[in-house]
Coordinates of C-alpha atoms in Angstrom, one line a residue:
M1 CA 23.7 137.8 144.6
L2 CA 23.1 138.8 141.1
K3 CA 18.9 138.0 140.8
N4 CA 16.4 139.1 138.0
N5 CA 18.2 142.6 137.8
M6 CA 14.8 144.2 136.9
G7 CA 14.6 148.1 136.7
E8 CA 17.8 148.4 134.5
T9 CA 15.7 148.6 131.4
E10 CA 12.7 150.4 129.8
P11 CA 9.6 148.6 129.3
P12 CA 9.6 147.4 125.9
S13 CA 5.7 148.6 124.9
R14 CA 6.8 152.5 125.8
Q15 CA 5.3 154.6 123.1
N16 CA 7.2 157.2 121.6
I17 CA 5.3 159.4 120.0
I18 CA 7.3 161.9 117.3
S19 CA 5.3 165.5 117.3
S20 CA 6.4 169.1 117.6
G21 CA 5.7 171.1 120.7
C22 CA 3.2 173.1 118.7
G23 CA 1.3 170.3 117.1
A24 CA 3.0 169.6 113.6
I25 CA 5.7 168.1 112.4
N26 CA 8.8 170.0 110.5
Y27 CA 10.1 168.3 107.7
D28 CA 13.2 171.1 107.6
F29 CA 15.8 168.2 107.8
L30 CA 15.6 167.8 104.3
A31 CA 19.4 168.7 103.1
P32 CA 19.9 170.2 99.9
S33 CA 21.5 167.5 96.8
P34 CA 21.4 167.5 93.3
S35 CA 18.0 165.3 93.0
F36 CA 16.7 167.8 95.4
P37 CA 18.5 171.1 95.8
I38 CA 15.7 173.2 97.3
R39 CA 15.5 173.5 101.6
I40 CA 11.4 172.7 102.2
S41 CA 9.2 173.2 105.5
I42 CA 6.1 171.8 105.4
K43 CA 3.7 172.0 108.0
E44 CA 0.5 169.5 108.8
K45 CA -1.1 168.8 111.4
A46 CA 0.5 166.3 113.5
K47 CA -0.4 162.6 113.9
P48 CA 0.9 160.8 117.1
V49 CA 3.2 157.9 115.5
Y50 CA 3.9 155.1 117.7
K51 CA 7.2 152.9 117.1
H52 CA 8.0 149.3 118.5
K53 CA 4.5 148.6 119.3
F54 CA 4.6 144.8 120.3
P55 CA 2.0 142.5 119.4
V56 CA -0.4 140.7 120.9
S57 CA -2.0 137.6 120.1
D58 CA -5.6 137.3 121.0
K59 CA -5.0 134.0 122.8
A60 CA -2.9 135.9 125.1
N61 CA -5.4 138.9 125.1
E62 CA -7.8 136.7 126.4
F63 CA -5.7 135.3 129.0
R64 CA -5.0 139.0 130.1
K65 CA -8.5 139.6 130.3
R66 CA -9.5 136.8 132.3
F67 CA -6.8 136.1 134.8
F68 CA -5.1 139.4 135.2
P69 CA -8.1 142.3 134.6
E70 CA -5.8 145.0 136.5
A71 CA -3.1 144.7 134.0
T72 CA -3.4 146.8 130.8
V73 CA -1.7 145.7 127.5
H74 CA 1.4 148.3 128.4
N75 CA 1.8 146.3 131.7
W76 CA 1.8 143.2 129.7
N77 CA 4.2 144.0 127.5
D78 CA 6.3 145.2 129.9
W79 CA 9.2 142.6 130.7
K80 CA 9.6 143.4 134.0
W81 CA 6.3 143.4 134.4
Q82 CA 5.9 139.7 133.4
V83 CA 9.0 139.3 135.7
R84 CA 7.6 140.3 138.8
N85 CA 3.9 138.9 137.9
R86 CA 5.3 135.1 137.5
I87 CA 3.7 132.0 138.7
K88 CA 5.7 130.8 141.4
D89 CA 3.7 128.7 143.8
L90 CA 0.3 126.7 144.2
R91 CA -2.5 129.2 144.8
E92 CA -1.2 131.1 141.9
L93 CA -1.5 127.8 139.7
G94 CA -4.4 127.1 140.7
R95 CA -6.4 130.2 140.2
I96 CA -5.8 129.6 135.9
I97 CA -5.1 125.8 136.2
Q98 CA -7.2 122.7 137.0
L99 CA -4.1 121.3 138.5
S100 CA -4.2 116.8 138.5
E101 CA -3.7 115.7 141.9
D102 CA -0.4 114.1 140.3
E103 CA 0.6 118.0 139.8
R104 CA -0.9 119.5 142.6
S105 CA 0.9 117.0 145.0
A106 CA 4.1 117.6 143.3
V107 CA 4.0 121.2 144.1
E108 CA 3.1 121.1 147.1
K109 CA 6.2 118.8 148.4
H110 CA 9.0 120.6 146.1
T111 CA 11.6 122.9 147.7
G112 CA 15.4 123.9 146.7
S113 CA 16.5 125.0 143.4
L114 CA 14.7 124.2 140.6
P115 CA 11.2 126.1 142.0
I116 CA 8.0 127.1 139.8
G117 CA 8.5 130.4 137.7
I118 CA 5.8 130.7 134.9
T119 CA 5.7 134.1 133.2
P120 CA 1.7 135.3 132.6
Y121 CA 2.9 135.3 128.7
Y122 CA 3.8 131.8 128.6
A123 CA 1.3 130.6 131.3
S124 CA -1.4 132.2 128.3
L125 CA 0.1 128.9 126.3
L126 CA -0.9 126.2 128.6
S127 CA -4.2 124.1 128.6
E128 CA -6.2 124.7 131.6
T129 CA -7.7 121.6 131.5
D130 CA -5.2 119.2 129.7
F131 CA -2.8 117.7 132.1
N132 CA -0.9 115.9 128.6
Q133 CA -0.9 119.1 127.0
P134 CA 3.1 119.0 125.7
L135 CA 4.2 122.8 127.5
R136 CA 2.0 122.3 130.4
R137 CA 4.0 118.8 131.1
T138 CA 6.8 120.4 130.8
H139 CA 6.7 123.6 133.3
I140 CA 4.4 122.0 135.8
P141 CA 5.7 119.6 138.4
V142 CA 4.2 116.3 138.7
N143 CA 5.8 113.3 141.0
G144 CA 8.0 111.8 138.6
E145 CA 10.7 114.1 139.6
Y146 CA 10.8 112.4 142.9
L147 CA 11.6 109.4 141.2
K148 CA 15.6 108.8 140.9
T149 CA 16.3 105.8 138.1
P150 CA 20.1 104.5 137.9
G151 CA 22.5 106.3 135.2
E152 CA 20.8 109.7 136.7
A153 CA 22.6 112.2 138.9
D154 CA 22.3 115.8 139.8
D155 CA 25.1 117.2 138.0
P156 CA 25.2 113.9 134.8
L157 CA 27.0 116.1 132.4
G158 CA 30.3 116.7 134.9
E159 CA 30.4 120.3 135.0
D160 CA 31.2 121.0 138.3
H161 CA 33.9 118.9 137.5
D162 CA 35.6 120.9 134.8
T163 CA 34.9 124.4 136.6
A164 CA 37.9 126.0 136.1
T165 CA 36.7 129.1 138.0
P166 CA 33.3 129.8 139.9
G167 CA 30.6 130.0 137.0
L168 CA 32.9 129.0 133.9
V169 CA 33.5 125.5 132.4
H170 CA 36.4 124.9 130.4
R171 CA 35.7 121.1 129.1
Y172 CA 36.5 121.8 124.9
P173 CA 39.6 123.0 123.9
D174 CA 38.9 126.3 122.2
R175 CA 35.6 127.4 123.9
V176 CA 34.3 128.3 127.6
L177 CA 31.0 127.8 129.2
F178 CA 30.2 131.0 131.1
L179 CA 27.2 130.7 133.5
T180 CA 25.8 134.2 134.4
T181 CA 22.9 133.6 136.6
G182 CA 20.7 131.4 137.9
F183 CA 17.6 133.0 136.8
C184 CA 15.7 132.1 134.5
S185 CA 12.3 133.7 133.9
T186 CA 10.2 130.4 133.3
Y187 CA 11.6 126.9 134.3
C188 CA 11.9 124.0 132.5
R189 CA 11.1 120.7 134.4
Y190 CA 14.1 118.4 132.2
C191 CA 16.4 121.5 132.8
T192 CA 20.4 120.2 132.5
R193 CA 21.5 123.0 135.9
S194 CA 18.4 121.4 137.7
R195 CA 21.0 121.5 140.8
M196 CA 21.3 125.3 140.5
V197 CA 18.7 126.9 139.3
G198 CA 16.5 129.4 141.3
E199 CA 18.3 128.4 144.1
N200 CA 18.9 131.1 146.8
N201 CA 21.8 132.0 148.8
G202 CA 22.6 128.4 148.0
E203 CA 25.9 126.3 146.8
Y204 CA 25.8 128.1 143.5
S205 CA 25.9 132.1 143.5
F206 CA 26.6 134.7 140.9
S207 CA 27.9 138.4 141.2
V208 CA 29.9 140.8 138.6
T209 CA 33.1 140.0 141.0
Q210 CA 32.7 136.0 139.8
W211 CA 32.0 137.6 136.4
E212 CA 35.1 139.3 136.5
K213 CA 37.4 136.4 137.7
A214 CA 36.2 134.5 135.1
A215 CA 37.2 137.2 132.5
Q216 CA 40.2 137.1 133.7
Y217 CA 40.9 133.6 133.3
I218 CA 39.8 133.3 129.3
E219 CA 42.4 136.3 129.0
A220 CA 45.3 134.2 130.3
H221 CA 44.0 131.3 128.0
P222 CA 44.5 132.4 124.3
E223 CA 43.5 128.9 123.5
I224 CA 40.0 129.8 123.9
R225 CA 38.1 131.7 121.0
D226 CA 34.7 131.5 121.7
C227 CA 32.6 132.0 125.2
L228 CA 28.7 130.5 125.3
L229 CA 27.0 132.6 127.9
S230 CA 24.4 131.1 130.0
G231 CA 23.3 129.8 133.1
G232 CA 20.2 130.5 133.9
D233 CA 19.2 132.8 131.1
P234 CA 21.6 135.6 130.1
L235 CA 18.6 137.9 128.6
T236 CA 16.8 137.9 132.3
I237 CA 20.2 140.5 133.1
G238 CA 19.3 144.2 132.8
D239 CA 20.9 146.0 130.1
D240 CA 23.5 147.8 131.5
K241 CA 24.8 144.9 133.5
L242 CA 24.8 142.8 130.7
E243 CA 26.1 145.3 128.6
W244 CA 28.6 146.0 130.9
L245 CA 30.2 141.7 130.2
L246 CA 30.0 141.7 126.6
D247 CA 31.6 144.7 126.7
R248 CA 34.6 143.4 129.5
L249 CA 34.8 140.0 126.9
R250 CA 35.0 141.7 124.0
K251 CA 37.9 143.2 124.8
I252 CA 39.5 139.9 125.0
P253 CA 41.9 140.2 121.6
H254 CA 41.9 136.3 121.1
L255 CA 38.0 135.8 121.8
E256 CA 36.6 135.5 118.7
F257 CA 33.1 135.2 119.0
I258 CA 30.7 135.4 121.7
R259 CA 27.1 133.1 122.2
I260 CA 23.9 133.5 124.1
G261 CA 21.8 130.4 125.4
T262 CA 18.4 131.4 126.2
K263 CA 15.1 130.7 126.4
V264 CA 13.5 134.2 126.7
P265 CA 12.8 134.9 123.2
V266 CA 9.9 132.4 124.1
V267 CA 8.9 132.3 127.4
M268 CA 9.3 136.3 127.3
P269 CA 9.4 137.1 124.1
Q270 CA 8.5 141.7 125.6
R271 CA 12.4 141.4 126.8
I272 CA 13.6 141.8 123.3
T273 CA 13.0 145.4 123.2
P274 CA 14.5 148.5 120.6
K275 CA 17.6 149.3 123.3
L276 CA 18.4 145.7 123.9
T277 CA 18.9 144.9 120.2
K278 CA 20.6 148.2 119.8
M279 CA 22.8 147.3 122.5
L280 CA 23.5 143.7 121.2
K281 CA 24.3 144.4 118.2
K282 CA 27.5 146.7 119.0
Y283 CA 29.3 143.6 120.2
H284 CA 29.4 141.1 116.8
P285 CA 29.9 138.8 115.9
L286 CA 27.7 137.9 118.8
W287 CA 25.3 134.6 117.7
M288 CA 22.4 132.7 119.8
S289 CA 20.5 129.8 120.4
I290 CA 17.3 129.9 121.4
H291 CA 15.6 127.2 123.4
F292 CA 12.2 126.0 122.0
T293 CA 10.3 122.6 122.6
H294 CA 7.5 122.7 120.4
L295 CA 5.1 124.1 117.5
D296 CA 2.6 125.9 119.9
E297 CA 5.4 128.1 121.1
L298 CA 5.7 129.8 117.8
T299 CA 3.5 132.8 118.5
P300 CA 3.1 136.1 117.1
E301 CA 5.2 137.6 119.6
V302 CA 7.7 134.8 119.5
K303 CA 7.9 136.0 115.8
E304 CA 8.3 139.1 116.4
S305 CA 11.4 139.2 119.2
C306 CA 13.4 136.7 116.8
G307 CA 12.8 139.2 114.4
R308 CA 13.9 142.1 116.5
L309 CA 16.6 139.6 117.1
A310 CA 17.8 138.7 113.1
N311 CA 17.2 142.3 112.3
A312 CA 20.2 143.5 114.3
G313 CA 22.2 140.7 112.3
I314 CA 22.5 137.9 115.3
P315 CA 22.7 134.8 113.8
L316 CA 19.7 132.3 115.6
G317 CA 20.1 128.8 116.0
S318 CA 17.6 126.4 117.7
Q319 CA 18.0 124.0 120.6
T320 CA 15.7 121.2 121.0
V321 CA 15.6 118.9 123.6
L322 CA 13.3 115.6 122.8
L323 CA 10.9 115.1 125.2
K324 CA 8.6 111.7 125.8
G325 CA 5.1 112.2 124.6
I326 CA 5.9 115.7 124.3
N327 CA 8.0 116.1 120.6
D328 CA 9.1 113.2 120.0
D329 CA 7.1 112.3 116.7
I330 CA 8.3 113.2 113.3
N331 CA 4.7 114.8 112.8
V332 CA 5.8 117.4 115.5
I333 CA 9.4 117.6 115.1
K334 CA 9.2 118.6 111.3
P335 CA 6.4 121.2 111.5
L336 CA 8.8 122.5 114.7
M337 CA 11.9 123.1 112.2
H338 CA 9.7 124.1 109.1
G339 CA 8.1 126.9 111.8
L340 CA 11.5 127.7 112.8
L341 CA 12.6 128.4 109.5
K342 CA 9.9 130.8 108.3
I343 CA 11.1 133.2 111.5
R344 CA 14.6 132.9 110.9
V345 CA 16.3 130.3 113.5
K346 CA 17.8 127.9 111.8
P347 CA 17.4 124.1 113.7
Y348 CA 21.2 123.6 115.4
Y349 CA 20.5 120.6 118.2
L350 CA 18.2 118.1 118.8
Y351 CA 19.5 116.7 122.2
Q352 CA 18.6 113.4 123.6
C353 CA 17.5 114.2 127.4
D354 CA 19.9 114.6 130.0
P355 CA 19.6 112.2 133.0
I356 CA 18.9 114.6 135.2
S357 CA 18.0 113.0 138.8
G358 CA 13.6 112.6 138.2
S359 CA 13.5 113.1 134.4
S360 CA 12.8 109.5 133.3
H361 CA 10.0 110.5 132.6
F362 CA 11.1 112.8 129.9
R363 CA 13.1 110.6 128.5
T364 CA 12.9 108.6 125.4
P365 CA 15.0 105.6 123.9
V366 CA 18.1 107.0 121.9
E367 CA 17.2 105.6 118.7
K368 CA 13.9 107.5 118.5
G369 CA 16.1 110.6 117.6
I370 CA 17.9 108.8 115.1
E371 CA 14.6 107.6 114.1
I372 CA 13.6 111.1 113.4
I373 CA 16.3 112.8 112.0
E374 CA 15.9 109.9 109.5
G375 CA 12.2 111.1 109.0
L376 CA 13.8 114.9 108.6
R377 CA 16.6 114.2 106.1
G378 CA 15.7 114.0 102.4
H379 CA 12.8 114.6 102.9
T380 CA 12.8 118.3 103.7
T381 CA 15.7 120.8 103.1
G382 CA 18.8 120.3 104.7
Y383 CA 18.1 123.8 106.3
A384 CA 15.4 122.5 108.6
V385 CA 17.7 119.2 110.1
P386 CA 19.5 119.6 113.1
Q387 CA 22.1 117.7 114.6
F388 CA 21.5 114.9 117.1
V389 CA 23.2 114.7 119.7
V390 CA 24.1 113.4 123.0
D391 CA 26.4 114.6 125.7
A392 CA 27.6 112.1 127.2
P393 CA 27.6 111.9 130.9
G394 CA 30.9 112.6 133.0
G395 CA 32.1 114.9 130.8
G396 CA 32.4 113.7 127.7
G397 CA 31.1 116.4 125.7
K398 CA 28.4 116.5 122.4
I399 CA 28.1 112.8 120.6
P400 CA 26.9 113.3 117.1
L401 CA 24.7 110.3 116.2
L402 CA 22.9 109.8 112.5
P403 CA 21.0 107.0 110.8
D404 CA 23.5 104.4 109.1
Y405 CA 23.5 105.1 105.4
I406 CA 26.3 102.8 104.9
V407 CA 25.3 99.5 103.7
G408 CA 29.1 98.3 102.6
R409 CA 31.5 97.6 99.8
D410 CA 31.6 95.3 96.1
G411 CA 35.2 95.7 95.3
D412 CA 35.3 99.3 94.3
D413 CA 32.4 100.5 95.4
L414 CA 30.8 101.6 98.5
L415 CA 27.3 101.3 98.6
L416 CA 24.8 103.7 100.0
R417 CA 21.7 103.7 101.3
N418 CA 19.6 106.8 100.5
F419 CA 16.5 108.6 102.2
E420 CA 14.1 106.6 100.3
G421 CA 15.9 103.1 101.1
G422 CA 17.3 102.4 97.3
V423 CA 21.2 101.4 97.0
Y424 CA 23.2 103.2 95.4
R425 CA 26.7 102.6 93.8
Y426 CA 29.8 104.7 94.7
T427 CA 33.1 104.5 92.7
D428 CA 35.6 104.8 95.8
P429 CA 38.9 102.9 94.9
D430 CA 41.2 103.6 97.4
G431 CA 38.9 103.3 100.8
T432 CA 38.0 100.8 103.4
L433 CA 35.0 102.0 104.3
G434 CA 32.1 99.7 105.1
A435 CA 34.5 97.0 104.5
N436 CA 33.8 95.3 107.6
K437 CA 29.8 95.2 106.5
I438 CA 28.5 91.8 105.3
V439 CA 25.9 93.1 101.9
P440 CA 22.7 91.6 102.1
C441 CA 22.0 89.3 99.5
A442 CA 19.9 91.2 96.7

């Protein structure tokens, strides 16, 4: 069973002090050159130089001092400490949050997969008193999780049906979904794979042996050019094992590029260590899709984690699930999309919430997503406009949905509506698009 592989990487906040043994810095490394022909040696009093220091926001630091007073900043910035000290049960949750009766009773009755799991860092972003705060609603259970409504299913996307070998889903012609682990550092209550994540010794298990079988399947299918690593969260895997997997996949000649789907840079940004990014950049072309939910997640720590990944040459895209009462408002989504661009993340997908069992309290009408896209397109830069998609139940795959900008036809002219509602003519003599629409009278 592949767990979270703690202990396989150096803490991200380890301070590397550069100095000579005698307390002086020696600059003898300068080599002669036409512009600097003389080799010199300069002695000066050494000053400690701390490399790769990770930021801690005032809010997180206050939270640490209040609820984890024994933890130093060094502990706090150690991703392994964050994993070990996750909030996982009612007692720990009640210590830091004033739970509503709905939350308390839902936590008490929970069993099985999709357990409670919140890193101390991410817990610092949750409201202590407001049970309607968006981030709190996405990570603390309520009794709505236990109500199954029509159309919901444990595996609504039919991933198990499309599993080619354990842990490998082959649905699209040229790409595969590679499930690497069932572990996440923090569990979202609307998770598409709620049936399997956090499960101990159940139907779903993961191992290096299983990874090898999946890699062999990819090798045997030259049509596969793209592999998405997901889970669980691949970035909870230790550096050595993750590198083993990346190296194994990179040796497959027809596999053109690899993607990693993750929320770790958002819920445990301390995981993005210099050691990790140095390793990842060896396996380009490597892309990353990062799960963001709300503007409140865009902290100094997350800016740092995304900056480190971007500086390693990894293109970053966002994935956001549309959630009722949480981010289903243009005044929430637009600032989030703008904020993502500022930390070098391109808005990629806006998902209609999948109909997993017990998710009706999160789902919006589909038209809400189209309304939000219409509120973005033309009103802000195109870079800030994600694709709105419905992942079709039963294994139909992602289906993009757009506002309807086609008004109809008038002779050889295609009539189009712009973002302001104005109607414009585009001469299109050989076209038929819009011919089936009745143009309203002026």
